[in-house]
Short mmCIF file of C-alpha atoms in Angstrom, two decimals:
data_model
loop_
_atom_site.label_atom_id
_atom_site.label_comp_id
_atom_site.label_asym_id
_atom_site.label_seq_id
_atom_site.Cartn_x
_atom_site.Cartn_y
_atom_site.Cartn_z
CA MET A 9 0.00 0.00 0.00
CA ASP A 10 1.41 3.40 -0.85
CA GLU A 11 1.70 6.26 1.62
CA ILE A 12 -1.43 8.17 0.53
CA GLU A 13 -3.55 5.04 0.60
CA ARG A 14 -2.36 4.34 4.14
CA ARG A 15 -3.34 7.86 5.25
CA VAL A 16 -6.74 7.59 3.61
CA ALA A 17 -7.37 4.25 5.31
CA GLN A 18 -6.44 5.82 8.66
CA LEU A 19 -8.82 8.72 8.03
CA GLU A 20 -11.63 6.30 7.22
CA LEU A 21 -11.13 4.44 10.50
CA ARG A 22 -10.88 7.61 12.59
CA LEU A 23 -13.85 9.28 10.91
CA ARG A 24 -15.99 6.20 11.51
CA GLU A 25 -15.32 6.45 15.25
CA ALA A 26 -16.23 10.15 15.26
CA GLU A 27 -19.42 9.39 13.32
CA ASP A 28 -20.26 6.59 15.76
CA ARG A 29 -20.02 9.00 18.69
CA LEU A 30 -22.19 11.55 16.92
CA ALA A 31 -24.75 8.88 16.01
CA ILE A 32 -24.94 7.76 19.64
CA TYR A 33 -25.39 11.35 20.83
CA GLN A 34 -28.19 11.71 18.29
CA LEU A 35 -29.84 8.48 19.44
CA ILE A 36 -29.83 9.59 23.06
CA ALA A 37 -30.98 13.12 22.14
CA THR A 38 -33.91 11.56 20.28
CA TYR A 39 -35.37 9.73 23.27
CA GLY A 40 -36.68 12.76 25.20
CA PRO A 41 -38.40 14.60 22.34
CA ALA A 42 -39.84 11.26 21.16
CA VAL A 43 -41.47 10.33 24.48
CA ASP A 44 -42.55 13.87 25.38
CA GLY A 45 -43.76 14.30 21.77
CA LEU A 46 -45.75 11.03 21.95
CA ALA A 47 -43.95 9.70 18.88
CA GLU A 48 -44.42 5.99 19.48
CA GLU A 49 -42.77 4.81 16.24
CA VAL A 50 -39.72 6.97 16.88
CA VAL A 51 -39.26 5.62 20.41
CA ALA A 52 -39.66 2.04 19.13
CA GLY A 53 -37.19 2.70 16.31
CA LEU A 54 -34.40 3.53 18.75
CA TRP A 55 -34.41 -0.03 20.09
CA ALA A 56 -33.35 -3.26 18.37
CA ASP A 57 -36.37 -5.46 17.64
CA ASP A 58 -35.55 -7.59 20.69
CA GLY A 59 -34.12 -4.69 22.74
CA VAL A 60 -35.02 -4.24 26.39
CA TYR A 61 -35.80 -1.23 28.58
CA ASP A 62 -35.56 -1.72 32.32
CA PRO A 63 -36.60 1.64 33.78
CA GLY A 64 -36.67 0.42 37.39
CA GLY A 65 -39.74 0.57 39.60
CA VAL A 66 -42.06 -0.62 36.83
CA GLU A 67 -42.05 -3.73 34.67
CA THR A 68 -39.19 -4.22 32.22
CA MET A 69 -40.27 -3.73 28.59
CA GLU A 70 -39.10 -6.39 26.14
CA GLY A 71 -38.98 -5.70 22.41
CA SER A 72 -39.02 -2.38 20.58
CA ARG A 73 -42.81 -2.44 20.18
CA ALA A 74 -43.28 -2.71 23.96
CA VAL A 75 -40.80 0.13 24.51
CA GLY A 76 -42.55 2.38 22.00
CA ALA A 77 -45.85 1.71 23.74
CA VAL A 78 -44.48 3.54 26.80
CA VAL A 79 -45.94 6.72 25.30
CA ASN A 80 -49.41 5.28 25.93
CA HIS A 81 -48.86 4.23 29.53
CA ARG A 82 -51.32 5.93 31.86
CA GLN A 83 -48.63 7.59 34.00
CA HIS A 84 -46.74 8.83 30.95
CA ARG A 85 -49.91 10.40 29.52
CA GLU A 86 -50.55 12.09 32.87
CA PHE A 87 -47.01 13.51 32.83
CA VAL A 88 -47.41 14.86 29.29
CA ALA A 89 -50.80 16.38 30.12
CA ARG A 90 -49.29 18.11 33.12
CA GLY A 91 -46.12 19.18 31.25
CA SER A 92 -42.97 17.06 31.24
CA GLY A 93 -39.43 17.08 29.91
CA HIS A 94 -37.33 13.91 29.84
CA VAL A 95 -33.86 15.41 29.55
CA MET A 96 -30.85 13.15 28.94
CA SER A 97 -27.35 14.37 29.78
CA LEU A 98 -24.35 14.38 27.45
CA PRO A 99 -23.28 10.73 27.87
CA HIS A 100 -19.94 9.06 28.48
CA ILE A 101 -19.44 6.63 25.58
CA THR A 102 -17.24 3.57 25.16
CA ILE A 103 -17.22 1.97 21.70
CA THR A 104 -15.84 -1.53 21.18
CA GLY A 105 -16.16 -2.55 17.54
CA ASP A 106 -19.86 -2.98 16.82
CA THR A 107 -21.06 -2.51 20.39
CA ALA A 108 -21.07 0.51 22.66
CA VAL A 109 -22.07 1.57 26.15
CA ALA A 110 -23.34 5.07 26.93
CA THR A 111 -23.61 6.17 30.55
CA GLY A 112 -25.25 9.30 31.84
CA TYR A 113 -28.22 10.83 33.61
CA SER A 114 -31.87 11.32 32.85
CA ASN A 115 -33.88 14.00 34.61
CA VAL A 116 -37.64 14.23 34.41
CA PHE A 117 -38.91 17.78 34.90
CA LEU A 118 -42.62 17.88 35.73
CA ARG A 119 -44.73 21.01 35.97
CA GLU A 120 -45.76 21.91 39.51
CA GLY A 121 -47.83 25.11 39.49
CA ASP A 122 -45.64 27.98 38.29
CA HIS A 123 -42.40 25.98 38.12
CA TRP A 124 -41.07 22.49 37.29
CA GLN A 125 -40.07 19.87 39.81
CA VAL A 126 -37.33 17.31 39.21
CA CYS A 127 -39.42 14.22 39.82
CA ARG A 128 -36.63 11.78 38.87
CA THR A 129 -32.86 11.90 38.60
CA SER A 130 -31.62 8.55 37.34
CA ALA A 131 -28.38 6.85 36.38
CA ASN A 132 -28.68 5.45 32.85
CA ARG A 133 -26.75 2.69 31.13
CA TRP A 134 -27.44 2.25 27.40
CA GLU A 135 -26.02 -0.88 25.76
CA LEU A 136 -25.97 -0.39 22.01
CA LYS A 137 -25.10 -2.33 18.87
CA ARG A 138 -24.33 -1.31 15.34
CA THR A 139 -26.90 -2.68 12.87
CA ALA A 140 -27.52 -2.29 9.14
CA ASP A 141 -30.04 0.37 10.22
CA GLY A 142 -27.64 2.31 12.47
CA TRP A 143 -26.98 2.11 16.21
CA LYS A 144 -29.81 0.54 18.20
CA VAL A 145 -30.48 0.01 21.91
CA VAL A 146 -30.00 -3.57 23.06
CA HIS A 147 -30.59 -2.84 26.74
CA ARG A 148 -31.30 0.33 28.68
CA LEU A 149 -31.18 0.36 32.45
CA ASN A 150 -32.29 3.29 34.63
CA ARG A 151 -31.95 3.46 38.38
CA LEU A 152 -33.07 6.36 40.56
CA LEU A 153 -30.21 8.16 42.28
CA ASN A 154 -31.89 7.81 45.65
CA GLY A 155 -28.93 6.56 47.67
CA GLU A 156 -29.32 2.90 46.69
CA GLU A 157 -25.96 1.33 45.87
CA GLU A 158 -27.34 -0.06 42.63
CA ALA A 159 -27.56 3.37 40.98
CA VAL A 160 -24.05 4.28 42.09
CA ALA A 161 -22.86 0.99 40.58
CA VAL A 162 -24.58 1.78 37.25
CA LEU A 163 -22.42 4.89 36.96
CA ALA A 164 -19.22 3.16 38.12
CA ARG A 165 -19.69 0.36 35.55
CA ALA A 166 -18.98 2.91 32.82
CA PHE A 167 -15.27 2.66 33.61
CA MET B 30 -11.91 9.39 -11.10
CA ASP B 31 -9.48 6.92 -9.60
CA GLU B 32 -10.18 4.86 -6.51
CA ILE B 33 -8.24 7.01 -4.03
CA GLU B 34 -9.83 10.20 -5.31
CA ARG B 35 -13.27 8.63 -4.84
CA ARG B 36 -12.44 7.69 -1.24
CA VAL B 37 -11.12 11.18 -0.50
CA ALA B 38 -14.27 12.76 -1.94
CA GLN B 39 -16.38 10.47 0.28
CA LEU B 40 -14.34 11.45 3.34
CA GLU B 41 -14.82 15.14 2.54
CA LEU B 42 -18.59 14.73 2.35
CA ARG B 43 -18.82 12.67 5.54
CA LEU B 44 -16.49 14.93 7.50
CA ARG B 45 -18.52 17.95 6.51
CA GLU B 46 -21.62 16.40 8.01
CA ALA B 47 -19.75 15.59 11.25
CA GLU B 48 -18.41 19.15 11.38
CA ASP B 49 -21.91 20.51 10.77
CA ARG B 50 -23.24 18.57 13.75
CA LEU B 51 -20.40 19.78 15.97
CA ALA B 52 -20.93 23.38 14.81
CA ILE B 53 -24.62 23.18 15.67
CA TYR B 54 -23.84 21.73 19.11
CA GLN B 55 -21.43 24.63 19.62
CA LEU B 56 -24.03 27.19 18.52
CA ILE B 57 -26.59 25.83 20.96
CA ALA B 58 -24.02 25.54 23.76
CA THR B 59 -23.16 29.21 23.20
CA TYR B 60 -26.64 30.55 23.87
CA GLY B 61 -26.77 29.94 27.64
CA PRO B 62 -23.35 31.31 28.60
CA ALA B 63 -23.99 34.29 26.28
CA VAL B 64 -27.31 35.32 27.85
CA ASP B 65 -26.29 34.53 31.44
CA GLY B 66 -22.94 36.24 30.74
CA LEU B 67 -24.71 39.35 29.36
CA ALA B 68 -22.74 39.08 26.11
CA GLU B 69 -25.12 40.93 23.82
CA GLU B 70 -22.94 40.77 20.69
CA VAL B 71 -22.44 37.04 21.10
CA VAL B 72 -26.18 36.40 21.41
CA ALA B 73 -26.87 38.57 18.36
CA GLY B 74 -24.12 36.80 16.40
CA LEU B 75 -25.86 33.44 16.74
CA TRP B 76 -28.81 34.67 14.67
CA ALA B 77 -28.95 35.54 10.97
CA ASP B 78 -29.40 39.28 10.46
CA ASP B 79 -33.09 38.76 9.82
CA GLY B 80 -33.43 35.80 12.20
CA VAL B 81 -36.36 35.51 14.60
CA TYR B 82 -36.74 34.38 18.22
CA ASP B 83 -40.22 33.51 19.39
CA PRO B 84 -39.79 32.62 23.06
CA GLY B 85 -43.53 32.36 23.77
CA GLY B 86 -45.31 34.45 26.39
CA VAL B 87 -43.47 37.62 25.42
CA GLU B 88 -43.18 39.44 22.11
CA THR B 89 -41.34 37.75 19.24
CA MET B 90 -37.94 39.34 18.52
CA GLU B 91 -37.18 40.06 14.87
CA GLY B 92 -33.60 40.55 13.68
CA SER B 93 -30.36 39.58 15.38
CA ARG B 94 -29.99 43.00 17.04
CA ALA B 95 -33.39 42.62 18.73
CA VAL B 96 -32.46 39.11 19.87
CA GLY B 97 -29.13 40.26 21.31
CA ALA B 98 -30.94 43.02 23.21
CA VAL B 99 -32.68 40.30 25.26
CA VAL B 100 -29.78 40.57 27.71
CA ASN B 101 -31.00 44.07 28.60
CA HIS B 102 -34.63 43.18 29.15
CA ARG B 103 -35.78 44.02 32.66
CA GLN B 104 -36.80 40.48 33.51
CA HIS B 105 -33.57 39.03 32.17
CA ARG B 106 -31.50 41.43 34.26
CA GLU B 107 -33.54 40.48 37.34
CA PHE B 108 -32.86 36.80 36.65
CA VAL B 109 -29.11 37.41 36.30
CA ALA B 110 -29.03 39.52 39.45
CA ARG B 111 -30.76 36.75 41.35
CA GLY B 112 -28.65 33.96 39.77
CA SER B 113 -29.75 32.14 36.64
CA GLY B 114 -28.62 29.36 34.32
CA HIS B 115 -30.19 28.90 30.88
CA VAL B 116 -29.23 25.30 30.18
CA MET B 117 -29.88 23.80 26.73
CA SER B 118 -30.02 20.03 26.32
CA LEU B 119 -28.05 17.96 23.81
CA PRO B 120 -30.28 18.50 20.75
CA HIS B 121 -31.70 16.16 18.12
CA ILE B 122 -30.41 17.46 14.77
CA THR B 123 -31.61 16.95 11.20
CA ILE B 124 -29.42 18.44 8.45
CA THR B 125 -30.76 18.88 4.92
CA GLY B 126 -28.13 20.45 2.69
CA ASP B 127 -27.67 24.03 3.86
CA THR B 128 -30.49 24.03 6.40
CA ALA B 129 -30.93 22.20 9.68
CA VAL B 130 -33.41 21.79 12.51
CA ALA B 131 -32.30 21.21 16.10
CA THR B 132 -34.88 20.12 18.67
CA GLY B 133 -34.39 19.90 22.40
CA TYR B 134 -35.12 21.40 25.78
CA SER B 135 -34.16 24.56 27.62
CA ASN B 136 -34.32 24.73 31.39
CA VAL B 137 -33.98 27.97 33.31
CA PHE B 138 -32.59 27.43 36.81
CA LEU B 139 -33.22 30.41 39.08
CA ARG B 140 -31.82 30.86 42.56
CA GLU B 141 -34.43 30.54 45.30
CA GLY B 142 -32.78 30.95 48.71
CA ASP B 143 -30.32 28.09 49.25
CA HIS B 144 -31.21 26.17 46.10
CA TRP B 145 -32.27 26.71 42.46
CA GLN B 146 -35.77 26.38 41.13
CA VAL B 147 -36.59 25.23 37.61
CA CYS B 148 -38.64 28.23 36.59
CA ARG B 149 -39.08 27.08 32.96
CA THR B 150 -38.84 23.79 31.07
CA SER B 151 -39.44 24.46 27.39
CA ALA B 152 -39.52 22.60 24.10
CA ASN B 153 -37.16 24.29 21.62
CA ARG B 154 -37.09 24.22 17.84
CA TRP B 155 -34.08 25.88 16.21
CA GLU B 156 -34.25 26.37 12.42
CA LEU B 157 -30.76 27.01 11.10
CA LYS B 158 -29.04 27.82 7.84
CA ARG B 159 -25.46 27.56 6.65
CA THR B 160 -23.98 30.96 5.79
CA ALA B 161 -20.55 32.20 4.74
CA ASP B 162 -20.11 33.02 8.45
CA GLY B 163 -21.12 29.56 9.71
CA TRP B 164 -24.47 28.19 10.91
CA LYS B 165 -26.95 30.85 12.00
CA VAL B 166 -30.40 30.79 13.58
CA VAL B 167 -33.21 31.65 11.16
CA HIS B 168 -36.01 30.97 13.64
CA ARG B 169 -36.09 29.77 17.23
CA LEU B 170 -39.34 28.75 18.86
CA ASN B 171 -39.74 27.94 22.56
CA ARG B 172 -42.91 26.68 24.19
CA LEU B 173 -43.31 25.90 27.89
CA LEU B 174 -43.94 22.23 28.61
CA ASN B 175 -47.01 23.06 30.64
CA GLY B 176 -49.41 20.54 29.17
CA GLU B 177 -50.41 22.68 26.17
CA GLU B 178 -50.51 20.64 22.98
CA GLU B 179 -48.40 23.19 21.16
CA ALA B 180 -45.25 22.29 23.12
CA VAL B 181 -45.80 18.57 22.58
CA ALA B 182 -46.16 19.31 18.86
CA VAL B 183 -42.87 21.26 18.81
CA LEU B 184 -41.09 18.10 19.97
CA ALA B 185 -43.00 15.79 17.62
CA ARG B 186 -42.18 18.01 14.61
CA ALA B 187 -38.53 16.94 14.95
CA PHE B 188 -39.39 13.63 13.31
CA MET C 18 2.59 18.35 -3.15
CA ASP C 19 0.00 16.95 -5.53
CA GLU C 20 -3.70 17.74 -5.36
CA ILE C 21 -4.77 14.54 -3.59
CA GLU C 22 -2.05 14.86 -1.00
CA ARG C 23 -3.20 18.41 -0.27
CA ARG C 24 -6.80 17.24 0.22
CA VAL C 25 -5.69 14.41 2.50
CA ALA C 26 -3.62 16.81 4.60
CA GLN C 27 -6.66 19.12 4.91
CA LEU C 28 -8.83 16.21 6.00
CA GLU C 29 -6.27 15.22 8.63
CA LEU C 30 -6.28 18.73 10.10
CA ARG C 31 -10.06 19.06 10.08
CA LEU C 32 -10.65 15.59 11.50
CA ARG C 33 -8.24 16.29 14.34
CA GLU C 34 -10.30 19.30 15.37
CA ALA C 35 -13.51 17.26 15.28
CA GLU C 36 -11.84 14.54 17.35
CA ASP C 37 -10.59 17.15 19.82
CA ARG C 38 -14.13 18.43 20.33
CA LEU C 39 -15.46 14.92 20.83
CA ALA C 40 -12.65 14.10 23.27
CA ILE C 41 -13.45 17.21 25.31
CA TYR C 42 -17.16 16.32 25.38
CA GLN C 43 -16.17 12.87 26.57
CA LEU C 44 -13.91 14.28 29.29
CA ILE C 45 -16.66 16.53 30.62
CA ALA C 46 -19.26 13.75 30.37
CA THR C 47 -16.96 11.54 32.46
CA TYR C 48 -16.82 13.84 35.47
CA GLY C 49 -20.38 13.33 36.75
CA PRO C 50 -20.56 9.53 36.52
CA ALA C 51 -17.06 9.37 38.05
CA VAL C 52 -17.85 11.44 41.14
CA ASP C 53 -21.36 10.05 41.65
CA GLY C 54 -19.95 6.55 40.98
CA LEU C 55 -17.16 7.08 43.55
CA ALA C 56 -14.52 6.26 40.95
CA GLU C 57 -11.58 8.07 42.50
CA GLU C 58 -8.98 6.98 39.92
CA VAL C 59 -11.21 8.05 37.05
CA VAL C 60 -11.77 11.51 38.53
CA ALA C 61 -8.03 11.90 39.15
CA GLY C 62 -7.26 10.73 35.61
CA LEU C 63 -9.21 13.61 34.09
CA TRP C 64 -6.78 16.13 35.53
CA ALA C 65 -3.13 16.76 34.61
CA ASP C 66 -0.80 15.66 37.42
CA ASP C 67 -0.47 19.26 38.56
CA GLY C 68 -4.01 20.26 37.56
CA VAL C 69 -6.19 22.37 39.84
CA TYR C 70 -9.87 22.32 40.78
CA ASP C 71 -11.28 25.46 42.36
CA PRO C 72 -14.91 24.60 43.10
CA GLY C 73 -15.60 27.79 45.05
CA GLY C 74 -16.80 27.84 48.65
CA VAL C 75 -14.37 25.11 49.69
CA GLU C 76 -10.61 24.83 49.47
CA THR C 77 -9.00 24.64 46.03
CA MET C 78 -7.64 21.17 45.23
CA GLU C 79 -4.13 21.04 43.78
CA GLY C 80 -2.91 18.02 41.87
CA SER C 81 -4.90 15.21 40.30
CA ARG C 82 -4.61 13.03 43.41
CA ALA C 83 -6.22 15.73 45.55
CA VAL C 84 -8.99 16.18 42.99
CA GLY C 85 -9.69 12.45 42.84
CA ALA C 86 -9.92 12.38 46.64
CA VAL C 87 -13.03 14.58 46.37
CA VAL C 88 -15.05 11.36 46.22
CA ASN C 89 -14.05 10.70 49.84
CA HIS C 90 -14.93 14.13 51.20
CA ARG C 91 -17.52 13.92 53.95
CA GLN C 92 -20.05 16.15 52.19
CA HIS C 93 -19.65 14.28 48.91
CA ARG C 94 -20.27 10.94 50.65
CA GLU C 95 -23.38 12.41 52.28
CA PHE C 96 -24.64 13.54 48.88
CA VAL C 97 -24.08 10.11 47.33
CA ALA C 98 -25.75 8.38 50.28
CA ARG C 99 -28.76 10.64 49.89
CA GLY C 100 -28.82 10.38 46.08
CA SER C 101 -27.01 12.86 43.85
CA GLY C 102 -26.42 13.62 40.18
CA HIS C 103 -23.65 16.01 39.09
CA VAL C 104 -24.87 16.87 35.61
CA MET C 105 -22.64 18.91 33.28
CA SER C 106 -24.18 20.75 30.33
CA LEU C 107 -23.08 20.52 26.70
CA PRO C 108 -20.13 22.94 26.82
CA HIS C 109 -19.01 25.79 24.60
CA ILE C 110 -15.47 24.90 23.46
CA THR C 111 -12.63 27.01 22.07
CA ILE C 112 -9.54 25.11 20.90
CA THR C 113 -6.25 26.92 20.31
CA GLY C 114 -3.57 24.48 19.21
CA ASP C 115 -2.78 22.27 22.20
CA THR C 116 -4.94 24.13 24.71
CA ALA C 117 -8.68 24.53 25.01
CA VAL C 118 -11.30 26.20 27.17
CA ALA C 119 -14.70 24.64 27.79
CA THR C 120 -17.44 26.74 29.38
CA GLY C 121 -20.79 25.53 30.63
CA TYR C 122 -22.94 24.73 33.62
CA SER C 123 -22.96 22.09 36.32
CA ASN C 124 -26.12 21.26 38.21
CA VAL C 125 -26.17 19.13 41.32
CA PHE C 126 -29.48 17.32 41.78
CA LEU C 127 -29.94 16.03 45.34
CA ARG C 128 -32.75 13.81 46.53
CA GLU C 129 -35.24 15.56 48.78
CA GLY C 130 -37.99 13.15 49.80
CA ASP C 131 -39.93 12.11 46.69
CA HIS C 132 -38.17 14.45 44.28
CA TRP C 133 -34.75 15.99 43.59
CA GLN C 134 -33.71 19.51 44.46
CA VAL C 135 -31.22 21.55 42.45
CA CYS C 136 -28.81 22.30 45.26
CA ARG C 137 -26.24 24.02 42.99
CA THR C 138 -26.27 25.67 39.58
CA SER C 139 -22.74 26.79 38.74
CA ALA C 140 -20.83 28.43 35.92
CA ASN C 141 -17.87 26.23 34.94
CA ARG C 142 -14.64 27.09 33.16
CA TRP C 143 -12.43 24.14 32.20
CA GLU C 144 -8.92 24.97 30.99
CA LEU C 145 -7.50 21.97 29.17
CA LYS C 146 -4.31 20.87 27.48
CA ARG C 147 -3.45 18.17 25.01
CA THR C 148 -1.02 15.62 26.45
CA ALA C 149 0.48 12.34 25.24
CA ASP C 150 -2.34 10.75 27.28
CA GLY C 151 -5.15 12.82 25.73
CA TRP C 152 -6.82 16.03 26.87
CA LYS C 153 -6.40 16.79 30.58
CA VAL C 154 -7.75 19.46 32.93
CA VAL C 155 -5.20 22.09 33.87
CA HIS C 156 -7.64 24.25 35.84
CA ARG C 157 -11.35 23.99 36.56
CA LEU C 158 -13.22 26.86 38.12
CA ASN C 159 -16.82 26.68 39.36
CA ARG C 160 -18.82 29.61 40.69
CA LEU C 161 -22.40 29.41 41.94
CA LEU C 162 -24.85 31.37 39.82
CA ASN C 163 -26.18 33.21 42.84
CA GLY C 164 -26.13 36.74 41.48
CA GLU C 165 -22.44 37.40 42.25
CA GLU C 166 -20.72 39.12 39.35
CA GLU C 167 -17.87 36.61 39.41
CA ALA C 168 -20.05 33.79 38.08
CA VAL C 169 -21.46 36.00 35.32
CA ALA C 170 -17.86 36.86 34.39
CA VAL C 171 -16.88 33.17 34.23
CA LEU C 172 -19.49 32.71 31.49
CA ALA C 173 -18.60 35.93 29.65
CA ARG C 174 -14.90 34.96 29.58
CA ALA C 175 -15.77 32.18 27.14
CA PHE C 176 -16.02 34.74 24.35
#
């Protein structure tokens, strides 16, 4: 391989990693607007067909269709009717070939009279895989940061 | 075109999209520090000359000079004097050639005694265009997530 | 230099800047999970050996070992035991060769009964340098957004 071809091959590898990071940011930035916007298909489309969402406290959802249906859950509809923002933080990301883990926070802001209350601050672990249709969620785990060791461990597992 | 030239052209196209995403993140990450830092010129410089900011509740601002002047509004000065943080979330971004839409949340944290209260959680839609001077805001729309359908629709329009 | 070599050299320069931005996002997104996850070595590893953290209100920490030890401070342990999230915002970044400044917000969400209270909203200035081991913090300054001019100035210094 000549020198220029070697440099181009290097660029291709490096750019793919940058694009992977940006695609994972985009995936995580999609979740909030999709659930607060009641966009069931969009929520479902973030997960792999057999992906899982374990939000803690309520039943684990199995399969992208079940995850998308979260927008129709009674409590979710009550939150949206009252005014809610599911805000994900900029995540820490580790990419290993065709899989990745993103770790961060989710805050749910819920209207309470003339202001918004933080009704949940959770540790989030997103396990992702690269598919022909882009990065998809294989498993998402949320645990409330309420002093339980489990939530602290979710954050520490990032490293 | 030979094989290497084709690969280089591909890299140029892909890198431009990555750079566009990073530039839009930077634009949105500039807004908060600029308004809370009372940097009028910086706020104005984010908007196109004829760009619009419709924050909801108060009058729509037309033109970048009017938007920059937000830092001198009485209520804004009161917020800064009391202690405020205008925090934008990691946005969902769709780029279409020389235009883009970024959708996310803004939270305004306002000091209230020994803690901060979330005095606003809003859905944000940023319509952007590429200019010779980088990406600029053509139209920004905020709506409080207070249960009104309009704010839910702002989020759903991202998709 | 021939035309293709010139284009490849341009791509290398531009990609490095994109990678730098992504690396700085990653660094800042690591801080929260590391402190809330009690990962002392990870916190320490974000700072240069002689890096400084001036959080305001308490003593300035000098050296990466002292910064990492923050996870063992009595107040920090109390926060974690009660349930805390140190959430950094998407930062504004300026890169100048081998140094960079990132400016944004940190919010500390602390459990208070059935919800979380924002116990701190701070302006953050991260001064960074490129090292053989990646980007490291040379100096981090936090100031509470409590109406004091100093915090407003921390934000305005970004520009």
